[in-house]
XYZ file of C-alpha atoms in Angstrom:
467
model
C 0.000 0.000 0.000
C 2.801 2.417 0.936
C 4.542 1.819 -2.364
C 1.538 3.157 -4.281
C 1.543 6.366 -2.271
C 5.214 7.038 -2.866
C 6.103 8.772 -6.117
C 9.713 8.582 -7.321
C 11.670 9.444 -10.425
C 12.699 6.031 -11.793
C 16.300 4.889 -12.215
C 16.197 4.637 -16.011
C 19.631 6.015 -16.976
C 22.096 3.168 -17.638
C 25.797 3.377 -18.547
C 25.164 4.125 -22.252
C 22.655 6.844 -21.361
C 25.064 8.240 -18.754
C 27.939 8.461 -21.256
C 25.564 10.047 -23.804
C 24.367 12.588 -21.226
C 27.918 13.735 -20.415
C 29.527 13.489 -23.873
C 26.369 14.579 -25.692
C 26.101 17.761 -23.630
C 29.841 18.511 -23.848
C 30.000 18.176 -27.639
C 27.817 21.144 -28.534
C 28.610 24.164 -30.643
C 31.907 24.834 -28.819
C 34.199 22.639 -30.932
C 32.725 24.285 -34.044
C 33.172 27.839 -32.686
C 35.963 28.028 -30.048
C 39.167 26.793 -31.827
C 39.805 30.123 -33.572
C 39.462 32.090 -30.292
C 41.800 29.715 -28.416
C 44.389 30.000 -31.202
C 44.197 33.786 -31.517
C 44.456 34.239 -27.726
C 47.375 31.851 -27.088
C 49.190 32.772 -30.331
C 50.589 29.447 -31.614
C 49.324 26.120 -32.933
C 51.383 23.994 -30.520
C 50.234 25.958 -27.471
C 46.584 25.825 -28.628
C 46.751 21.993 -28.742
C 48.328 22.003 -25.252
C 45.413 24.182 -24.036
C 42.820 21.767 -25.515
C 44.546 18.758 -23.914
C 44.923 20.580 -20.567
C 41.227 21.548 -20.567
C 40.384 17.848 -21.014
C 42.681 16.882 -18.125
C 41.135 19.591 -15.893
C 37.594 18.444 -16.795
C 38.600 14.833 -16.018
C 40.124 15.798 -12.647
C 37.098 17.919 -11.676
C 34.608 15.241 -12.710
C 36.571 12.566 -10.778
C 36.139 14.764 -7.670
C 32.437 15.103 -8.479
C 32.192 11.299 -8.879
C 33.347 10.890 -5.266
C 30.864 13.551 -4.120
C 28.104 11.785 -6.071
C 28.787 8.476 -4.324
C 29.005 10.083 -0.828
C 25.961 12.398 -1.263
C 23.667 10.178 -3.341
C 21.185 12.885 -4.278
C 20.471 14.622 -7.582
C 21.205 18.332 -7.943
C 24.964 18.567 -8.598
C 26.720 21.600 -7.093
C 23.508 22.774 -5.422
C 23.014 19.691 -3.239
C 26.761 19.364 -2.461
C 27.000 23.025 -1.378
C 23.770 22.672 0.643
C 25.181 19.663 2.531
C 28.662 21.167 3.119
C 28.370 24.993 3.088
C 24.793 25.516 4.255
C 21.465 26.754 2.862
C 22.357 30.425 2.244
C 25.286 29.703 -0.131
C 23.226 26.966 -1.840
C 20.358 29.419 -2.346
C 22.728 32.002 -3.889
C 23.783 29.311 -6.390
C 20.229 28.285 -7.243
C 19.077 31.914 -7.450
C 21.711 32.897 -10.031
C 21.615 29.529 -11.825
C 17.845 29.112 -12.231
C 17.083 32.762 -12.947
C 19.836 33.449 -15.404
C 22.916 31.273 -15.920
C 21.148 28.090 -17.049
C 18.393 29.749 -19.125
C 21.057 31.898 -20.799
C 22.999 28.712 -21.588
C 19.876 27.031 -23.006
C 19.047 30.105 -25.094
C 22.678 30.364 -26.284
C 22.825 26.742 -27.490
C 19.375 27.083 -29.098
C 20.535 30.189 -30.974
C 23.686 28.476 -32.277
C 21.503 25.533 -33.436
C 19.117 27.944 -35.176
C 22.008 29.821 -36.804
C 23.338 26.635 -38.445
C 19.816 25.560 -39.504
C 18.902 28.813 -41.293
C 22.326 29.781 -42.755
C 21.962 27.522 -45.873
C 18.740 29.393 -46.753
C 20.446 32.805 -46.622
C 23.639 32.286 -48.622
C 23.909 35.925 -49.772
C 23.127 37.748 -46.525
C 22.994 37.206 -42.745
C 19.726 35.539 -41.664
C 17.123 37.834 -40.034
C 17.365 37.844 -36.224
C 13.617 37.182 -35.871
C 13.826 34.011 -38.021
C 16.802 32.711 -36.012
C 15.008 33.394 -32.713
C 11.801 31.691 -33.895
C 13.726 28.533 -34.882
C 15.584 28.623 -31.531
C 12.276 28.973 -29.646
C 10.799 26.043 -31.615
C 13.825 23.874 -30.669
C 13.392 24.762 -26.973
C 9.665 23.921 -27.047
C 10.204 20.596 -28.881
C 12.845 19.439 -26.387
C 10.769 20.638 -23.417
C 7.910 18.444 -24.689
C 10.215 15.436 -25.218
C 11.678 15.749 -21.697
C 8.232 16.171 -20.107
C 6.817 13.090 -21.848
C 9.306 10.339 -21.053
C 12.754 9.947 -19.477
C 13.619 6.943 -21.634
C 12.645 8.781 -24.830
C 14.754 11.815 -23.785
C 17.722 9.462 -23.251
C 17.126 7.821 -26.654
C 17.214 11.300 -28.264
C 20.482 11.988 -26.406
C 22.125 8.735 -27.592
C 20.958 9.279 -31.198
C 22.381 12.803 -31.397
C 25.633 11.724 -29.711
C 26.133 9.112 -32.461
C 25.302 11.732 -35.133
C 27.760 14.309 -33.788
C 30.562 11.739 -33.279
C 30.096 10.717 -36.937
C 30.309 14.413 -37.935
C 33.556 14.843 -35.984
C 34.856 11.549 -37.459
C 34.406 13.019 -40.974
C 36.561 16.014 -39.946
C 39.197 13.734 -38.370
C 39.411 11.389 -41.391
C 39.636 14.380 -43.772
C 42.501 15.762 -41.653
C 44.353 12.415 -41.639
C 44.114 12.243 -45.450
C 45.538 15.785 -45.765
C 48.334 14.956 -43.277
C 49.303 11.878 -45.318
C 49.462 14.145 -48.390
C 52.035 16.267 -46.569
C 50.048 19.297 -45.403
C 52.077 19.943 -42.250
C 52.888 23.662 -42.703
C 50.859 24.731 -39.640
C 52.931 22.464 -37.368
C 56.373 23.806 -38.319
C 57.814 25.923 -35.453
C 54.503 25.212 -33.735
C 55.331 27.061 -30.483
C 56.605 30.233 -32.145
C 54.809 33.475 -31.060
C 53.186 31.800 -28.030
C 51.635 34.366 -25.666
C 53.020 33.323 -22.277
C 51.268 35.166 -19.455
C 48.449 34.846 -16.921
C 45.920 36.750 -19.013
C 46.207 35.001 -22.416
C 46.517 31.555 -20.799
C 43.473 32.229 -18.590
C 41.318 33.512 -21.452
C 42.394 30.631 -23.758
C 41.430 28.147 -21.024
C 38.108 29.923 -20.621
C 37.315 29.445 -24.311
C 38.488 25.829 -24.327
C 36.582 24.926 -21.161
C 33.403 26.351 -22.679
C 33.611 23.476 -25.186
C 34.053 20.988 -22.303
C 31.109 22.399 -20.350
C 28.736 19.598 -19.333
C 31.361 17.349 -17.669
C 29.344 17.593 -14.425
C 25.921 16.872 -15.980
C 25.520 13.339 -14.623
C 25.706 14.590 -11.007
C 22.440 16.462 -11.569
C 20.548 13.181 -12.118
C 22.224 10.802 -9.622
C 18.847 9.536 -8.336
C 17.847 8.451 -11.858
C 21.120 6.632 -12.536
C 21.265 2.840 -12.246
C 24.002 1.724 -9.786
C 25.507 5.239 -9.408
C 28.459 3.994 -7.314
C 29.640 1.996 -10.374
C 28.223 3.877 -13.369
C 29.005 7.456 -12.263
C 32.840 7.110 -12.197
C 32.823 4.750 -15.190
C 30.694 7.060 -17.377
C 32.857 10.066 -16.477
C 36.097 8.333 -17.556
C 34.618 6.970 -20.815
C 32.860 10.214 -21.828
C 35.640 12.697 -21.059
C 38.385 10.507 -22.572
C 36.259 10.198 -25.742
C 35.575 13.951 -25.923
C 39.204 14.985 -25.230
C 40.502 12.601 -27.926
C 37.940 13.841 -30.456
C 38.651 17.518 -29.694
C 42.423 17.123 -30.096
C 42.096 15.210 -33.396
C 39.534 17.709 -34.746
C 41.854 20.637 -33.925
C 44.741 18.876 -35.687
C 42.466 18.399 -38.710
C 41.451 22.097 -38.724
C 45.124 23.136 -38.640
C 46.054 20.639 -41.361
C 43.428 21.983 -43.773
C 43.677 25.695 -42.875
C 46.546 28.000 -42.064
C 46.441 29.522 -38.549
C 45.468 32.858 -40.140
C 42.530 31.271 -42.038
C 41.412 29.489 -38.882
C 41.453 32.683 -36.798
C 39.480 34.665 -39.391
C 36.733 32.013 -39.726
C 33.401 32.691 -37.988
C 32.262 29.033 -38.234
C 35.400 26.952 -38.500
C 33.699 23.603 -39.288
C 31.802 25.137 -42.217
C 35.034 26.716 -43.571
C 36.708 23.301 -43.212
C 33.769 21.642 -45.034
C 33.913 24.097 -47.935
C 37.665 23.494 -48.394
C 37.658 19.699 -48.075
C 34.174 18.575 -49.145
C 33.524 21.256 -51.791
C 29.876 21.176 -52.832
C 29.177 18.840 -49.893
C 30.362 21.513 -47.428
C 26.765 21.964 -46.210
C 27.126 18.594 -44.436
C 29.207 20.389 -41.774
C 26.369 22.864 -41.197
C 24.025 19.917 -40.572
C 26.583 18.243 -38.253
C 26.988 21.445 -36.219
C 23.188 21.869 -35.962
C 22.719 18.247 -34.794
C 25.541 18.725 -32.307
C 23.953 21.835 -30.802
C 20.508 20.144 -30.677
C 21.885 17.134 -28.749
C 23.722 19.441 -26.352
C 20.522 21.425 -25.806
C 18.637 18.223 -24.929
C 21.268 17.263 -22.312
C 21.245 20.773 -20.813
C 17.457 20.626 -20.565
C 17.423 17.167 -18.997
C 19.808 18.135 -16.193
C 18.597 21.746 -15.795
C 15.078 20.676 -14.896
C 16.484 18.363 -12.202
C 18.395 21.189 -10.454
C 15.178 23.219 -10.181
C 13.313 20.106 -8.966
C 15.849 19.310 -6.208
C 16.007 22.954 -5.023
C 12.213 23.017 -4.684
C 12.307 19.719 -2.762
C 14.717 21.354 -0.290
C 12.390 24.346 0.169
C 14.446 26.841 -1.882
C 11.913 27.098 -4.724
C 8.067 26.930 -4.847
C 6.698 23.471 -3.872
C 5.074 22.910 -7.269
C 8.540 22.604 -8.850
C 9.335 19.590 -6.605
C 6.510 17.548 -8.105
C 6.508 14.877 -10.804
C 3.827 13.823 -13.273
C 1.765 11.036 -11.701
C 1.881 8.791 -14.808
C 5.000 9.790 -16.758
C 7.224 10.262 -13.653
C 9.031 13.277 -15.138
C 9.647 16.544 -13.204
C 7.385 18.399 -15.668
C 6.698 21.575 -13.571
C 10.453 22.210 -13.178
C 10.995 21.591 -16.908
C 8.126 23.940 -17.859
C 9.528 26.629 -15.527
C 13.021 26.292 -17.071
C 11.449 26.513 -20.559
C 9.535 29.714 -19.784
C 12.575 31.516 -18.342
C 14.743 30.332 -21.282
C 12.199 31.760 -23.741
C 12.170 35.095 -21.863
C 15.991 35.264 -21.989
C 15.900 34.345 -25.692
C 13.385 37.139 -26.393
C 15.399 39.780 -24.497
C 18.096 39.602 -27.164
C 21.812 40.155 -26.874
C 22.691 37.991 -23.935
C 25.955 36.544 -25.356
C 27.985 39.153 -23.478
C 25.927 38.443 -20.342
C 26.699 34.717 -20.678
C 30.415 35.577 -20.835
C 30.170 37.609 -17.637
C 28.166 34.892 -15.921
C 30.372 31.978 -17.005
C 32.991 32.938 -14.439
C 30.339 32.468 -11.705
C 30.237 28.763 -12.626
C 33.864 28.405 -11.530
C 33.130 30.307 -8.296
C 30.565 27.645 -7.395
C 32.776 24.790 -8.674
C 35.436 26.112 -6.292
C 32.979 26.182 -3.350
C 31.858 22.617 -4.236
C 35.449 21.323 -4.281
C 36.132 23.061 -0.952
C 33.197 21.017 0.373
C 34.827 17.784 -0.840
C 38.116 18.723 0.883
C 36.106 19.475 4.072
C 34.359 16.069 3.919
C 37.679 14.265 3.380
C 39.296 15.954 6.392
C 36.357 16.219 8.831
C 34.242 13.170 7.908
C 36.606 10.414 6.746
C 34.238 7.780 8.208
C 31.528 8.378 5.550
C 31.139 5.367 3.195
C 32.925 6.085 -0.095
C 32.445 3.497 -2.876
C 34.755 5.667 -5.024
C 37.668 7.785 -3.728
C 40.160 10.282 -5.193
C 43.389 11.471 -3.498
C 42.921 14.763 -1.584
C 45.551 16.364 -3.848
C 43.094 16.184 -6.772
C 40.380 18.532 -5.389
C 43.133 20.873 -4.113
C 44.624 21.142 -7.644
C 41.218 21.720 -9.249
C 40.376 24.319 -6.573
C 43.582 26.220 -7.434
C 42.603 26.047 -11.134
C 39.093 27.337 -10.274
C 40.527 30.320 -8.367
C 42.825 31.063 -11.332
C 39.920 30.858 -13.817
C 37.772 33.219 -11.729
C 40.550 35.805 -11.349
C 42.113 35.588 -14.851
C 39.400 37.488 -16.808
C 39.155 40.132 -14.068
C 42.931 40.665 -14.115
C 42.845 40.718 -17.923
C 40.033 43.248 -18.286
C 38.635 44.585 -14.984
C 35.171 45.652 -16.134
C 32.407 47.049 -13.922
C 30.090 44.268 -15.195
C 31.946 41.710 -13.050
C 30.957 43.769 -10.000
C 27.332 43.832 -11.201
C 27.357 40.044 -11.600
C 28.755 39.589 -8.085
C 26.116 41.961 -6.674
C 23.390 40.048 -8.563
C 24.516 36.754 -6.959
C 24.654 38.346 -3.486
C 21.211 39.946 -3.999
C 19.826 36.406 -3.636
C 20.296 36.899 0.131
C 17.671 39.693 0.056
C 15.126 37.159 -1.272
C 16.337 34.330 0.997
C 15.716 36.101 4.323
C 12.002 37.056 3.940
C 10.728 34.348 1.564
C 12.792 31.256 2.458
C 13.909 31.808 6.065
C 10.736 33.572 7.342
C 8.358 32.065 4.720
C 6.332 35.184 3.908
C 3.160 34.901 1.756
C 2.602 31.145 2.315
C -1.205 31.318 1.857
C -1.112 32.718 -1.677
C 1.511 30.164 -2.752
C -0.512 27.275 -1.282
C -3.612 28.147 -3.354
C -1.512 28.530 -6.514
C 0.285 25.217 -5.820
C -2.994 23.302 -5.433
C -4.368 24.815 -8.676
C -1.161 24.004 -10.635
C -1.009 20.513 -9.121
C -4.479 19.666 -10.435
C -3.899 21.384 -13.773
C -0.554 19.622 -14.485
C -1.499 16.253 -12.878
C 1.525 16.231 -10.598
C 2.254 15.104 -7.031
C 5.179 15.486 -4.583
C 8.053 13.118 -5.375
C 10.145 11.371 -2.744
C 13.943 11.092 -2.760
C 15.181 8.074 -4.670
C 18.124 6.954 -2.504
């Protein structure tokens, strides 16, 4: 009888789905857009390849730390739940406030826009596509994926696996084309490959920033720990497989770009994969546009899948309205949280030029990664008795924490703009909301009536933890 009353999100994500969720979210539009910025910032081909490899190593180290956290704190929610359990509710609320209201929706809107850009470009060969058309296609993509994720977890995972296969095939075409050109002797870009390297805190920091943007998503599996089959085994295993795969692909793709194009051509390209396609595939160059669009669409699906879960877990902990902690009674998906994420993403998309805002907000991610890793170090020192199916040496989180501090400070040192202060004030302004509405629970009556109405309308009920 009790079992019928309890509503849980099912454990439906296996190892293949887990690898697809990490790798499929990581391989988005970044590898098709970032190589030219990394190269122009760091100054040489050899150093740019070192940056790409180092970003992969850093992502692997950070995700190994997160794998330990995920097996000690077996709850969904990623950084939010780890900070809540180690640093307390106020810091966790500041994370969820900035993440749910802006960082994540801006990320969703950004990926949707890059998808839309690649979809409509072939139809506007003579001129830039109209902004309204691009935004409408981006909005359609967001709505389609919101529907898919609300309907069925297994179907959302199938979409993720399909698009991962499609994008890996797209990258394989680039890699094979590069190998053929290398065999033919096109090695000019690799002669004196470290000449003109910009050695300094600022260029190295900014180059890492651009590279790491392409690796973003390495922590995605920690958002859905409660839906992962055998997390103590599959979480570390999926992390190693996915990040090794992505790092290898990224390095080989960059070598291919540099084999086909000179560094100058690469740096002047606005969409490097399309330029590569036009040079190598000729009239079939449009295939690269399709590959980039599929890649962005798969990444958008993964971002959606995990983003809804963060909102869901925060609501379950009392940091968001109760309705967002509910799941559909038949489909067992956190549909209210997904609908909420969709609506905010569409608002951010409509507002317009948020790319610069995303850049200013991306450094906040590493602030919270740093706080999360501090929590792991605290647990290792203060609570060594906690059961740990998977362990990393304490040196690992310390090294990643140092890297996080460097990545937060590097852009500020490079270009100390007033916007960084605004971003910091925005994050801290979450405390103004926390005190009256979360700590003292003002206006509970109004929220209760709205929750009951939405619960009946959406056919949802409170979901229990799936531990």
